[in-house]
Coordinates of C-alpha atoms in Angstrom, one line a residue:
Chain A
M901 CA -7.3 -21.2 39.0
T902 CA -6.0 -23.6 36.4
K903 CA -4.2 -21.9 33.6
K904 CA -5.9 -22.1 30.2
W905 CA -3.9 -22.8 27.1
Y906 CA -4.8 -21.8 23.6
G907 CA -3.4 -22.8 20.2
G908 CA -2.4 -20.1 17.7
I909 CA -1.6 -20.5 14.0
E910 CA -0.1 -17.6 12.1
A911 CA -0.5 -18.6 8.5
G912 CA 1.7 -16.3 6.4
G913 CA 2.7 -16.3 2.8
T914 CA 6.2 -17.5 3.6
K915 CA 5.9 -19.3 6.8
F916 CA 3.5 -20.8 9.3
V917 CA 4.0 -20.1 13.0
C918 CA 2.2 -22.5 15.4
A919 CA 2.2 -21.9 19.1
V920 CA 0.6 -22.9 22.4
G921 CA 0.3 -20.3 25.1
S922 CA -1.8 -17.7 26.8
G923 CA 0.1 -14.5 26.1
P924 CA 3.4 -12.9 25.3
D925 CA 5.0 -14.2 28.6
D926 CA 3.4 -17.6 28.4
I927 CA 4.4 -19.4 25.2
L928 CA 4.8 -23.1 26.0
Y929 CA 5.6 -24.4 22.5
E930 CA 6.3 -22.7 19.2
E931 CA 7.3 -24.0 15.8
R932 CA 8.0 -22.2 12.5
F933 CA 8.0 -23.9 9.1
P934 CA 7.8 -22.7 5.5
T935 CA 4.4 -22.4 3.7
T936 CA 4.4 -24.9 0.9
T937 CA 1.4 -26.8 -0.4
P938 CA -1.8 -26.8 1.6
E939 CA -1.5 -30.6 2.2
E940 CA 2.0 -30.5 3.5
T941 CA 1.6 -27.2 5.5
I942 CA -1.7 -28.1 7.1
G943 CA -0.2 -31.6 7.8
R944 CA 2.7 -30.2 9.7
T945 CA 0.3 -27.9 11.6
L946 CA -1.8 -30.8 12.7
E947 CA 1.3 -32.8 13.7
F948 CA 2.4 -29.9 15.9
F949 CA -0.9 -29.6 17.8
R950 CA -1.2 -33.4 18.1
N951 CA 2.1 -33.5 20.0
V952 CA 1.0 -30.9 22.5
D953 CA 0.6 -32.3 26.0
V954 CA -1.7 -29.8 27.5
P955 CA -5.4 -29.5 26.9
L956 CA -6.3 -26.6 24.6
E957 CA -9.4 -24.4 24.8
G958 CA -9.4 -23.7 21.1
I959 CA -7.3 -22.8 18.1
G960 CA -7.0 -19.3 16.6
I961 CA -6.0 -18.9 13.0
A962 CA -4.6 -15.6 11.7
S963 CA -4.3 -16.4 8.0
F964 CA -3.3 -14.8 4.7
G965 CA -6.3 -14.0 2.6
P966 CA -8.7 -13.8 1.0
I967 CA -10.2 -16.3 3.4
D968 CA -13.9 -16.9 4.2
V969 CA -14.3 -15.5 7.7
N970 CA -18.0 -16.0 7.9
P971 CA -18.8 -18.8 10.4
A972 CA -22.3 -19.2 8.8
S973 CA -20.8 -20.0 5.4
D974 CA -20.4 -23.5 3.9
T975 CA -16.8 -22.5 3.0
F976 CA -15.9 -21.0 6.3
G977 CA -12.2 -21.2 6.7
Y978 CA -11.5 -21.8 3.0
I979 CA -8.9 -19.8 1.2
L980 CA -10.5 -17.8 -1.7
K981 CA -9.0 -16.6 -4.9
T982 CA -5.5 -15.6 -4.0
P983 CA -2.2 -14.9 -5.8
K984 CA -0.9 -18.0 -3.9
L985 CA -2.5 -20.2 -6.6
Q986 CA -2.0 -23.6 -4.9
W987 CA -4.1 -22.4 -2.0
I988 CA -7.2 -21.3 -4.0
D989 CA -10.2 -23.1 -2.5
A990 CA -8.1 -24.9 0.1
D991 CA -10.0 -26.1 3.1
F992 CA -7.9 -24.7 5.9
G993 CA -10.0 -23.8 8.9
Q994 CA -12.6 -26.6 8.7
A995 CA -9.8 -29.2 8.3
I996 CA -8.1 -27.9 11.5
Q997 CA -11.4 -27.9 13.4
R998 CA -12.4 -31.4 12.2
E999 CA -9.0 -33.0 12.7
L1000 CA -8.2 -31.5 16.1
G1001 CA -11.8 -31.5 17.4
L1002 CA -11.4 -28.0 18.8
P1003 CA -13.3 -24.8 18.3
V1004 CA -11.6 -22.6 15.7
A1005 CA -11.6 -18.8 15.5
I1006 CA -10.5 -17.4 12.1
D1007 CA -9.5 -14.0 10.9
T1008 CA -7.0 -12.5 8.5
D1009 CA -3.3 -12.5 9.5
V1010 CA -3.5 -8.7 9.8
N1011 CA -6.7 -8.6 11.8
G1012 CA -5.2 -11.2 14.1
A1013 CA -1.9 -9.3 14.4
A1014 CA -4.0 -6.1 15.1
L1015 CA -5.8 -7.9 17.9
G1016 CA -2.5 -9.1 19.4
E1017 CA -1.1 -5.6 19.2
W1018 CA -4.3 -4.2 20.8
K1019 CA -4.1 -6.6 23.6
W1020 CA -0.4 -6.6 24.4
G1021 CA 1.5 -4.4 21.9
A1022 CA 1.5 -1.0 20.2
A1023 CA -2.2 -0.5 19.9
Q1024 CA -3.2 -0.7 23.6
G1025 CA -5.9 1.8 24.5
L1026 CA -6.7 2.7 20.9
D1027 CA -10.0 1.9 19.2
T1028 CA -9.3 2.9 15.5
F1029 CA -6.0 1.7 14.2
L1030 CA -4.4 -0.3 11.4
Y1031 CA -1.9 -3.1 11.1
F1032 CA -0.1 -3.7 7.8
T1033 CA 2.2 -6.6 6.9
I1034 CA 4.6 -5.8 4.1
G1035 CA 6.4 -9.0 3.2
T1036 CA 5.7 -11.8 0.8
G1037 CA 2.3 -10.2 0.3
I1038 CA 0.9 -7.0 1.6
G1039 CA -2.2 -6.9 3.8
G1040 CA -3.9 -4.5 6.1
G1041 CA -6.5 -4.9 8.8
G1042 CA -7.3 -3.4 12.2
M1043 CA -10.1 -2.0 14.3
V1044 CA -12.6 0.8 13.7
R1045 CA -14.2 2.1 16.8
G1046 CA -13.3 -1.1 18.7
N1047 CA -14.3 -3.7 16.2
L1048 CA -12.0 -5.8 14.0
M1049 CA -12.7 -4.8 10.4
H1050 CA -15.1 -7.1 8.5
G1051 CA -17.6 -6.2 5.9
L1052 CA -18.7 -7.9 2.7
L1053 CA -15.5 -10.0 3.3
H1054 CA -12.5 -8.5 5.0
P1055 CA -10.1 -5.7 4.0
E1056 CA -7.6 -6.6 1.2
M1057 CA -5.5 -3.4 1.6
G1058 CA -2.6 -4.8 -0.4
H1059 CA -4.6 -4.5 -3.6
M1060 CA -5.4 -0.8 -3.5
R1061 CA -4.1 1.1 -6.6
L1062 CA -1.4 3.8 -6.2
P1063 CA 0.2 6.4 -8.4
H1064 CA 2.9 4.7 -10.4
D1065 CA 5.3 6.9 -12.2
R1066 CA 6.5 4.6 -15.0
Q1067 CA 9.3 7.0 -16.0
R1068 CA 10.8 6.7 -12.6
D1069 CA 9.9 3.1 -12.1
P1070 CA 9.1 1.2 -15.3
F1071 CA 8.5 -2.1 -13.4
E1072 CA 5.1 -3.4 -14.4
G1073 CA 4.2 -4.8 -11.0
A1074 CA 4.2 -8.4 -9.7
C1075 CA 0.5 -9.0 -8.7
P1076 CA -1.0 -11.7 -10.9
F1077 CA -4.4 -10.0 -10.6
H1078 CA -3.6 -6.3 -10.8
G1079 CA -0.1 -5.8 -11.9
D1080 CA 0.9 -2.6 -10.2
C1081 CA -1.3 -2.5 -7.1
F1082 CA 0.3 -1.8 -3.7
E1083 CA 1.3 -5.4 -3.3
G1084 CA 2.4 -5.6 -6.9
L1085 CA 4.7 -2.7 -6.5
A1086 CA 6.0 -3.0 -2.9
S1087 CA 5.9 -6.6 -1.6
G1088 CA 9.2 -8.4 -1.1
P1089 CA 8.8 -10.4 -4.3
A1090 CA 8.0 -7.2 -6.2
M1091 CA 11.3 -5.7 -4.9
E1092 CA 13.2 -8.8 -5.9
A1093 CA 11.6 -8.8 -9.4
R1094 CA 12.4 -5.2 -9.9
W1095 CA 16.0 -5.2 -8.6
G1096 CA 17.0 -8.7 -9.4
V1097 CA 18.1 -9.6 -5.9
P1098 CA 16.3 -10.4 -2.7
A1099 CA 15.2 -7.2 -0.8
E1100 CA 17.2 -8.2 2.3
T1101 CA 20.4 -8.2 0.3
L1102 CA 20.0 -4.6 -1.0
P1103 CA 22.4 -2.2 0.7
T1104 CA 20.7 0.5 2.9
N1105 CA 21.8 3.3 0.6
H1106 CA 20.3 1.5 -2.5
P1107 CA 17.6 3.6 -4.2
A1108 CA 15.2 0.7 -3.8
W1109 CA 14.5 1.8 -0.3
E1110 CA 13.6 5.4 -1.2
L1111 CA 11.1 4.0 -3.9
E1112 CA 9.8 1.4 -1.5
A1113 CA 9.2 4.1 1.2
D1114 CA 7.4 6.2 -1.4
Y1115 CA 4.9 3.5 -2.3
I1116 CA 4.3 2.6 1.3
A1117 CA 3.8 6.3 2.2
L1118 CA 1.2 6.7 -0.6
A1119 CA -0.6 3.7 0.7
M1120 CA -0.5 5.1 4.2
V1121 CA -1.9 8.4 3.0
N1122 CA -4.8 6.5 1.4
A1123 CA -5.3 4.5 4.6
I1124 CA -5.3 7.7 6.6
C1125 CA -7.7 9.5 4.3
T1126 CA -10.0 6.4 4.3
I1127 CA -10.0 5.3 8.0
S1128 CA -8.4 8.1 10.0
P1129 CA -6.5 5.7 12.2
Q1130 CA -5.1 6.8 15.6
R1131 CA -1.9 4.8 14.8
I1132 CA -0.5 2.6 12.0
I1133 CA 1.6 -0.4 12.8
L1134 CA 3.9 -1.7 10.0
G1135 CA 5.1 -5.3 10.3
G1136 CA 6.3 -8.0 7.9
G1137 CA 9.6 -9.0 6.4
V1138 CA 10.2 -5.9 4.4
M1139 CA 9.7 -3.7 7.4
S1140 CA 12.4 -5.5 9.4
N1141 CA 14.6 -2.8 7.7
L1142 CA 13.8 -0.2 10.3
A1143 CA 15.4 2.5 8.3
L1144 CA 12.2 2.5 6.3
F1145 CA 10.3 4.0 9.2
P1146 CA 11.8 7.6 9.2
L1147 CA 11.6 7.6 5.3
I1148 CA 7.9 6.6 5.4
Q1149 CA 7.1 9.1 8.2
Q1150 CA 8.7 12.0 6.3
K1151 CA 7.0 11.1 3.0
V1152 CA 3.5 10.7 4.6
K1153 CA 3.9 14.3 5.9
H1154 CA 5.1 15.4 2.5
Y1155 CA 2.1 13.8 0.7
L1156 CA -0.4 15.1 3.2
N1157 CA 1.1 18.5 2.6
G1158 CA -0.4 20.3 5.6
Y1159 CA -3.8 18.8 5.2
L1160 CA -5.2 17.2 8.4
Q1161 CA -3.4 19.6 10.8
L1162 CA -3.5 17.3 13.8
P1163 CA -0.9 17.3 16.5
T1164 CA -0.4 13.5 16.2
I1165 CA 0.5 13.9 12.5
I1166 CA 2.4 17.1 12.8
D1167 CA 4.4 16.6 16.0
D1168 CA 4.3 12.9 16.7
M1169 CA 4.8 11.1 13.4
D1170 CA 7.4 8.9 15.2
G1171 CA 4.7 7.6 17.4
Y1172 CA 2.1 7.5 14.6
I1173 CA 3.6 5.0 12.2
V1174 CA 5.4 2.5 14.3
P1175 CA 6.8 -1.1 14.3
P1176 CA 4.9 -3.8 16.1
G1177 CA 5.2 -3.8 19.8
L1178 CA 5.3 -7.6 19.8
G1179 CA 8.0 -7.8 17.2
N1180 CA 7.6 -10.8 14.9
Q1181 CA 5.2 -12.4 17.4
S1182 CA 2.1 -10.2 16.7
G1183 CA 0.6 -12.7 14.3
V1184 CA 0.9 -15.8 16.4
L1185 CA -0.1 -14.0 19.6
G1186 CA -2.9 -12.4 17.7
A1187 CA -4.1 -15.9 16.7
I1188 CA -4.1 -16.9 20.3
A1189 CA -6.0 -13.7 21.1
L1190 CA -8.6 -14.5 18.5
T1191 CA -9.5 -17.8 20.2
Q1192 CA -9.4 -16.2 23.7
V1193 CA -11.9 -13.6 22.5
A1194 CA -14.1 -16.3 20.9
A1195 CA -13.9 -18.6 23.9
Chain B
M909 CA -47.6 11.5 22.1
T910 CA -46.5 14.9 20.9
K911 CA -44.5 14.8 17.7
K912 CA -40.8 15.8 18.2
W913 CA -39.2 18.2 15.7
Y914 CA -35.5 18.3 14.9
G915 CA -33.4 20.8 12.9
G916 CA -31.0 19.6 10.3
I917 CA -28.2 21.5 8.5
E918 CA -26.5 20.0 5.5
A919 CA -23.5 22.2 5.0
G920 CA -22.2 21.4 1.6
G921 CA -19.5 23.0 -0.5
T922 CA -21.9 24.7 -2.9
K923 CA -25.0 25.0 -0.8
F924 CA -26.5 24.8 2.6
V925 CA -29.8 23.0 3.2
C926 CA -31.7 23.7 6.4
A927 CA -34.7 21.8 7.4
V928 CA -37.1 21.1 10.3
G929 CA -38.7 17.7 10.5
S930 CA -38.6 14.2 11.9
G931 CA -38.0 12.0 8.8
P932 CA -38.5 11.8 5.1
D933 CA -42.2 12.1 5.2
D934 CA -42.3 14.8 7.8
I935 CA -40.4 17.8 6.6
L936 CA -42.1 21.0 8.0
Y937 CA -39.7 23.6 6.6
E938 CA -36.8 23.5 4.2
E939 CA -34.6 26.2 2.7
R940 CA -31.6 26.0 0.3
F941 CA -29.1 28.8 -0.2
P942 CA -25.5 29.0 -1.6
T943 CA -22.5 28.5 0.6
T944 CA -20.6 31.9 0.6
T945 CA -18.6 33.3 3.5
P946 CA -19.0 31.8 6.9
E947 CA -20.5 35.0 8.3
E948 CA -23.2 35.3 5.6
T949 CA -24.0 31.6 5.4
I950 CA -24.1 31.0 9.2
G951 CA -26.2 34.2 9.4
R952 CA -28.8 32.8 7.0
T953 CA -28.8 29.5 8.8
L954 CA -29.6 31.2 12.1
E955 CA -32.3 33.3 10.5
F956 CA -34.0 30.2 9.1
F957 CA -34.1 28.5 12.5
R958 CA -35.1 31.7 14.4
N959 CA -38.2 31.8 12.2
V960 CA -39.3 28.3 13.0
D961 CA -42.5 28.2 15.0
V962 CA -42.2 24.7 16.5
P963 CA -40.0 23.8 19.5
L964 CA -36.9 21.9 18.4
E965 CA -35.2 19.0 20.3
G966 CA -31.8 19.9 18.8
I967 CA -29.9 20.7 15.7
G968 CA -27.9 18.2 13.6
I969 CA -25.1 19.4 11.4
A970 CA -23.7 17.3 8.5
S971 CA -20.9 19.5 7.3
F972 CA -18.1 19.5 4.7
G973 CA -14.8 19.0 6.4
P974 CA -12.3 18.7 7.8
I975 CA -14.3 19.7 10.9
D976 CA -13.5 19.1 14.5
V977 CA -16.1 16.4 15.5
N978 CA -14.7 15.7 19.0
P979 CA -17.2 17.2 21.6
A980 CA -14.4 17.3 24.2
S981 CA -12.3 19.6 22.1
D982 CA -12.1 23.4 22.5
T983 CA -12.6 23.8 18.8
F984 CA -15.5 21.3 18.5
G985 CA -17.5 22.3 15.5
Y986 CA -14.8 24.4 14.0
I987 CA -13.8 23.9 10.3
L988 CA -10.2 22.9 10.1
K989 CA -7.7 23.4 7.2
T990 CA -9.8 23.0 4.1
P991 CA -9.5 23.8 0.4
K992 CA -12.4 26.2 1.1
L993 CA -10.0 28.8 2.3
Q994 CA -12.5 31.3 3.7
W995 CA -13.8 28.6 6.1
I996 CA -10.5 27.7 7.7
D997 CA -10.9 28.0 11.5
A998 CA -14.5 29.2 11.2
D999 CA -16.5 28.5 14.3
F1000 CA -19.6 26.8 12.9
G1001 CA -21.0 24.3 15.4
Q1002 CA -20.4 26.3 18.5
A1003 CA -21.9 29.4 16.9
I1004 CA -25.1 27.5 16.1
Q1005 CA -25.3 26.0 19.5
R1006 CA -24.7 29.4 21.3
E1007 CA -27.0 31.5 19.1
L1008 CA -29.9 29.0 19.1
G1009 CA -29.5 27.6 22.6
L1010 CA -30.0 24.1 21.4
P1011 CA -28.0 20.9 21.7
V1012 CA -25.9 20.4 18.5
A1013 CA -24.8 17.1 17.0
I1014 CA -22.0 17.3 14.4
D1015 CA -20.6 15.0 11.9
T1016 CA -19.2 15.2 8.4
D1017 CA -21.7 15.7 5.5
V1018 CA -21.0 12.1 4.3
N1019 CA -21.3 10.5 7.7
G1020 CA -24.5 12.4 8.1
A1021 CA -25.8 11.3 4.7
A1022 CA -24.7 7.7 5.5
L1023 CA -26.7 7.8 8.7
G1024 CA -29.7 9.1 6.8
E1025 CA -29.4 6.3 4.2
W1026 CA -29.0 3.7 6.9
K1027 CA -32.1 4.9 8.7
W1028 CA -34.4 5.5 5.7
G1029 CA -32.6 4.9 2.4
A1030 CA -30.3 2.6 0.5
A1031 CA -28.3 1.3 3.5
Q1032 CA -31.0 -0.1 5.6
G1033 CA -30.0 -3.4 7.3
L1034 CA -26.3 -3.0 6.5
D1035 CA -23.6 -2.5 9.1
T1036 CA -20.5 -1.8 6.9
F1037 CA -21.1 0.5 4.0
L1038 CA -19.8 3.8 2.5
Y1039 CA -21.4 7.0 1.2
F1040 CA -19.5 9.2 -1.1
T1041 CA -20.4 12.7 -2.3
I1042 CA -18.9 13.6 -5.6
G1043 CA -19.6 17.3 -6.3
T1044 CA -17.9 20.6 -5.5
G1045 CA -15.7 18.5 -3.3
I1046 CA -15.3 14.7 -2.8
G1047 CA -15.8 13.1 0.6
G1048 CA -16.6 9.6 1.9
G1049 CA -17.9 8.3 5.1
G1050 CA -20.0 5.5 6.4
M1051 CA -20.3 2.8 9.0
V1052 CA -18.0 0.0 9.9
R1053 CA -19.7 -2.8 11.9
G1054 CA -22.5 -0.4 12.9
N1055 CA -20.5 2.6 13.9
L1056 CA -20.1 5.8 11.9
M1057 CA -16.5 6.1 11.0
H1058 CA -14.3 8.3 13.3
G1059 CA -10.8 7.9 14.3
L1060 CA -8.0 10.4 14.8
L1061 CA -10.4 12.8 13.1
H1062 CA -12.8 11.5 10.4
P1063 CA -12.3 10.0 7.0
E1064 CA -11.2 12.4 4.2
M1065 CA -11.6 9.9 1.4
G1066 CA -11.6 12.6 -1.3
H1067 CA -7.9 13.1 -0.7
M1068 CA -6.7 9.6 -1.4
R1069 CA -4.1 9.3 -4.2
L1070 CA -4.9 7.4 -7.4
P1071 CA -3.1 6.3 -10.5
H1072 CA -3.0 9.3 -12.9
D1073 CA -1.9 8.5 -16.4
R1074 CA -0.6 11.9 -17.5
Q1075 CA -0.3 10.9 -21.1
R1076 CA -4.1 10.2 -21.2
D1077 CA -5.0 13.1 -18.9
P1078 CA -2.3 15.8 -18.7
F1079 CA -4.5 17.8 -16.3
E1080 CA -2.4 18.6 -13.2
G1081 CA -5.3 18.3 -10.7
A1082 CA -7.3 21.0 -8.9
C1083 CA -6.7 20.3 -5.2
P1084 CA -4.8 23.2 -3.6
F1085 CA -3.2 20.7 -1.1
H1086 CA -2.5 17.7 -3.3
G1087 CA -3.0 18.5 -6.9
D1088 CA -4.1 15.2 -8.4
C1089 CA -5.7 13.5 -5.5
F1090 CA -9.2 11.9 -6.1
E1091 CA -10.9 15.3 -5.4
G1092 CA -8.3 17.1 -7.5
L1093 CA -9.0 14.8 -10.5
A1094 CA -12.7 14.1 -10.2
S1095 CA -14.6 16.8 -8.4
G1096 CA -17.0 19.0 -10.4
P1097 CA -14.5 22.0 -10.4
A1098 CA -11.8 19.6 -11.5
M1099 CA -14.0 18.5 -14.5
E1100 CA -14.7 22.2 -15.3
A1101 CA -11.0 23.1 -15.1
R1102 CA -10.0 20.2 -17.3
W1103 CA -12.6 20.6 -20.0
G1104 CA -13.3 24.4 -19.8
V1105 CA -17.0 24.1 -19.3
P1106 CA -19.2 23.1 -16.3
A1107 CA -19.5 19.3 -16.0
E1108 CA -23.3 19.5 -16.3
T1109 CA -23.0 21.0 -19.8
L1110 CA -20.8 18.2 -21.1
P1111 CA -22.8 16.0 -23.5
T1112 CA -23.3 12.4 -22.4
N1113 CA -21.0 11.0 -25.1
H1114 CA -18.2 13.4 -24.2
P1115 CA -15.0 11.5 -23.2
A1116 CA -15.0 13.4 -19.9
W1117 CA -17.5 10.9 -18.5
E1118 CA -15.4 7.8 -19.4
L1119 CA -12.4 9.4 -17.7
E1120 CA -14.5 10.5 -14.7
A1121 CA -15.9 7.0 -14.3
D1122 CA -12.3 5.7 -14.4
Y1123 CA -11.1 7.8 -11.5
I1124 CA -14.3 7.1 -9.5
A1125 CA -13.9 3.3 -10.2
L1126 CA -10.2 3.4 -9.0
A1127 CA -11.2 5.2 -5.8
M1128 CA -14.1 2.6 -5.3
V1129 CA -11.6 -0.2 -5.7
N1130 CA -9.4 1.4 -3.0
A1131 CA -12.4 1.8 -0.8
I1132 CA -13.4 -1.8 -1.4
C1133 CA -9.9 -3.1 -0.6
T1134 CA -9.7 -1.0 2.5
I1135 CA -13.1 -1.3 4.1
S1136 CA -14.8 -4.2 2.4
P1137 CA -18.2 -2.4 2.3
Q1138 CA -21.4 -4.3 1.8
R1139 CA -22.6 -1.5 -0.4
I1140 CA -21.4 1.9 -1.7
I1141 CA -23.8 4.8 -2.2
L1142 CA -22.7 7.6 -4.6
G1143 CA -24.3 11.0 -4.3
G1144 CA -23.4 14.6 -5.0
G1145 CA -23.8 16.8 -8.0
V1146 CA -21.6 15.0 -10.5
M1147 CA -23.4 11.7 -9.8
S1148 CA -26.7 13.3 -10.8
N1149 CA -25.5 12.1 -14.3
L1150 CA -26.9 8.6 -13.7
A1151 CA -25.1 7.3 -16.8
L1152 CA -22.0 7.2 -14.7
F1153 CA -23.3 4.3 -12.6
P1154 CA -23.1 1.5 -15.2
L1155 CA -19.7 2.9 -16.3
I1156 CA -18.3 2.8 -12.8
Q1157 CA -19.8 -0.6 -12.0
Q1158 CA -18.2 -2.1 -15.1
K1159 CA -14.8 -0.5 -14.4
V1160 CA -14.8 -1.6 -10.8
K1161 CA -15.2 -5.2 -11.9
H1162 CA -12.5 -4.6 -14.6
Y1163 CA -10.0 -3.2 -12.0
L1164 CA -10.8 -5.9 -9.4
N1165 CA -10.1 -8.4 -12.2
G1166 CA -11.6 -11.5 -10.6
Y1167 CA -10.1 -10.8 -7.2
L1168 CA -12.7 -11.0 -4.4
Q1169 CA -15.0 -13.6 -6.0
L1170 CA -18.0 -12.6 -4.0
P1171 CA -21.5 -13.0 -5.5
T1172 CA -22.4 -9.4 -4.6
I1173 CA -19.5 -8.1 -6.7
I1174 CA -19.8 -10.7 -9.5
D1175 CA -23.5 -10.9 -9.9
D1176 CA -25.0 -7.9 -8.3
M1177 CA -22.8 -4.9 -9.1
D1178 CA -26.1 -3.0 -9.9
G1179 CA -27.1 -3.3 -6.3
Y1180 CA -23.6 -2.8 -5.0
I1181 CA -22.7 0.7 -6.2
V1182 CA -26.0 2.6 -6.1
P1183 CA -27.5 6.1 -6.0
P1184 CA -28.8 7.5 -2.7
G1185 CA -32.2 6.1 -1.7
L1186 CA -33.1 9.5 -0.4
G1187 CA -32.1 11.4 -3.6
N1188 CA -30.7 14.8 -2.8
Q1189 CA -32.2 14.6 0.7
S1190 CA -29.7 12.2 2.3
G1191 CA -27.6 15.0 3.7
V1192 CA -30.3 17.1 5.4
L1193 CA -32.2 14.0 6.6
G1194 CA -28.9 12.6 7.8
A1195 CA -28.4 15.8 9.8
I1196 CA -31.8 15.3 11.4
A1197 CA -30.9 11.7 12.1
L1198 CA -27.7 12.8 13.8
T1199 CA -29.6 14.9 16.3
Q1200 CA -32.2 12.2 16.8
V1201 CA -29.4 9.7 17.6
A1202 CA -27.8 12.2 20.0
A1203 CA -31.1 13.2 21.7

């Protein structure tokens, strides 16, 4: 049987990752470059795939959102109104499809990463779970009873509203649409705006992390109350500080306060809120998985 | 073809509704009585069904939660840790099954109501939508891509955390587990504790309703960001004040602030956040639908 090759594009707020492969142990080519303007970034993406010397079955795109994920729509694959202002109304998916002449499967970055984690990572065997990215932006997606979450559009979990104690944290929030929504309070840029230095330069004992864990824990409580996931996977640049995990786990238990007396939550919080099994490859492998599912 | 009859139990925080029928136009018997102790309330329920003179195919239970909805569990049908302290660990579903000798299908009150609305009411033709009850307690459930929402347990949307401006609203919240969660701020008892009189006696121009609409709108924004529902149905005692609907609709648009530029949200908010199509019958008809689906 001839091996089949698939293209994957993880379109993130900070960087694009393009790859050709068929799974975690079969990545033929991979390239990472910064997300700049739509023209330049999509241009580099096309260049990457034009240089590939194996035939591809299709291209999977796991993109930041909001993005039109309805294949029946005229604007399928277009970026919608987003805090990344240059990308509003950018034709992303159709441009890739047209220029490369290949079938394109599109979902959000987080639904893509969720699919990758379900196929090869930390969500294997589950049917209801969430994947969040906490980085340049914040997004959440996942599966409910075996289906990737879609609806009117797709989840935009980064924009939920959270308790914000302005006495403790007078920062107004960094989201251009909502100010102090989850993303506005807890994204990487929000941390940088609040503390004046990039998050990754803050020492591990800086109070920034305690506050960050607090907002993430409140958002996880809301996600747990809304979806009842069997597991939550937290990826993205901010979560590369793994010291956040025990803080978040402990605060989620604190905020649930004995409600939902389930063994998973009481005794196995370590295994309940976890880093991606695929490390920083969930997104691009998820993109590949999207086109494998579609093919 | 002989008509088939089903039993339905809507187990709410304030009252139980028991019925025998096959759909909205075929209710043979119905009785409503207050929710008191588990012994007394389950006793009256059994008495109702023992007096029914048609054979029943099964009993559907749409119950307040948290409740064990996993048929494989030893405590299937038991009430779990709930703010309704007398009901903690009460055997509800198994008692009904054992005493009546009939198959029992169990889900939350809101998943049941959602199923009823999907079959006969305001959610027909949709595959991703939510049903909230806002009354003695607050709960939310619904379908995601055609499946009623379950996961580790089931949604407990009443316990999500919301922004709470203590200068505007110094009320601490009424939830015994979380204080000022959604239910703690916006349930009927929370309104009564805050204003000193039952919600239904507050005049329509009382500021209570503006504040109430605000909390509900914030919770709907979180639900929209998390699930991306095609429609949201709001039922329960507090929502019988229909003047809340336009207030909530306008505030949801305000809080989304142009994010999610979808025609449904921009131009059809009237048809997006709506009262139950089945009025106050969603729950008990949903209970009947639960056993019809299971049969």
